[in-house]
Amino acid sequence: MRAFTHKERQEVKRRRGIGMICAIASALVVSSAPVWHHAMANEGDSVTVFAAASLTGALTQISALFRQKGMGKVVNSYASSSTLAKQIEKGAPAHVFISADQDWMNYLAERKLVDTTTRFDLVGNRLVLIAPADSPATVRISPGFELARLLGDSRLATGDPDHVPAGKYAKAALEKLGVWSQVAGRLARASDVRGALALVERGEAPLGIVYGTDAAAAKKVKIVAEFPSDTYPRVVYPAALVSGRESATARGFVEFLKGPEARDIFLSLGFSVE
């Protein structure tokens, strides 16, 4: 057999060296792949929450805390409960639904679009009459109170009572107080409660009916009076997982909503927690 020349022996060593480097690199890639994949999976763990607009402040804080604790990322979508329920019905990719009333949660439950075994009442709220912060308006809410006189030639801002929970609560209260007929044709109908709040903040409506938590968070409005609790249905926010969208992160977020840290945030913003 012919002996290798010095040059040929050097080439063999070079090739072996390259082969060794490739083998080590391959081993490193294989051994680190599960770790990289796991890290990316954790970073990608997220839950999409469809929630009533009046929960914006609270859920923004709670979601940030949930992520800070490394429990997952929360993507919140806020609108009126009716809008969100209809979007879920059309297949919107929500994991959790939080409504501002029982009716829209029932709407989805009847269509088997939420997991009713996970449904629970999260928090409560109250209904108030608001005006711009510099308004001189004062009133005591009682049967037959002069709401029309306070409005003058203007309109009353509220969520659209045909589908927005805040508007439905407002209509119920005004009917119970015997003044609905005075203002039924003089509403500034907003697509959600935050829209009604904005109309009063901008001075486009002299009065509005919103939740107490919305009014408390706004610097440009003042609470003129609070509606007696027996004049409208109890304001409750039910929450549930959306059917077919359950995940460990979604379930973890729902449980987090029930915990003491979330409770403290809700209470600090004026919601009632049972």
mmCIF file with all atom_site columns, C-alpha atoms in Angstrom, residues 8-9 38 48 78 85 101 111 124 158 177 189 191 203:
data_model
loop_
_atom_site.group_PDB
_atom_site.id
_atom_site.type_symbol
_atom_site.label_atom_id
_atom_site.label_alt_id
_atom_site.label_comp_id
_atom_site.label_asym_id
_atom_site.label_entity_id
_atom_site.label_seq_id
_atom_site.pdbx_PDB_ins_code
_atom_site.Cartn_x
_atom_site.Cartn_y
_atom_site.Cartn_z
_atom_site.occupancy
_atom_site.B_iso_or_equiv
_atom_site.pdbx_formal_charge
_atom_site.auth_seq_id
_atom_site.auth_comp_id
_atom_site.auth_asym_id
_atom_site.auth_atom_id
_atom_site.pdbx_PDB_model_num
ATOM 1  C CA . GLU A 1 8   ? -1.868  14.153 2.388  1.00 0.00 ? 8   GLU A CA 1
ATOM 2  C CA . ARG A 1 9   ? -1.491  13.432 6.106  1.00 0.00 ? 9   ARG A CA 1
ATOM 3  C CA . HIS A 1 38  ? -39.350 25.505 25.956 1.00 0.00 ? 38  HIS A CA 1
ATOM 4  C CA . THR A 1 48  ? -56.829 36.691 25.098 1.00 0.00 ? 48  THR A CA 1
ATOM 5  C CA . TYR A 1 78  ? -62.371 45.952 25.584 1.00 0.00 ? 78  TYR A CA 1
ATOM 6  C CA . ALA A 1 85  ? -70.354 38.354 22.692 1.00 0.00 ? 85  ALA A CA 1
ATOM 7  C CA . ASP A 1 101 ? -74.235 41.693 32.854 1.00 0.00 ? 101 ASP A CA 1
ATOM 8  C CA . ARG A 1 111 ? -75.204 28.656 22.331 1.00 0.00 ? 111 ARG A CA 1
ATOM 9  C CA . GLY A 1 124 ? -70.006 44.205 41.169 1.00 0.00 ? 124 GLY A CA 1
ATOM 10 C CA . THR A 1 158 ? -75.447 56.619 28.383 1.00 0.00 ? 158 THR A CA 1
ATOM 11 C CA . LEU A 1 177 ? -88.092 56.243 39.162 1.00 0.00 ? 177 LEU A CA 1
ATOM 12 C CA . ARG A 1 189 ? -76.458 56.620 22.855 1.00 0.00 ? 189 ARG A CA 1
ATOM 13 C CA . SER A 1 191 ? -71.487 52.128 21.963 1.00 0.00 ? 191 SER A CA 1
ATOM 14 C CA . GLY A 1 203 ? -68.829 68.666 27.486 1.00 0.00 ? 203 GLY A CA 1
#
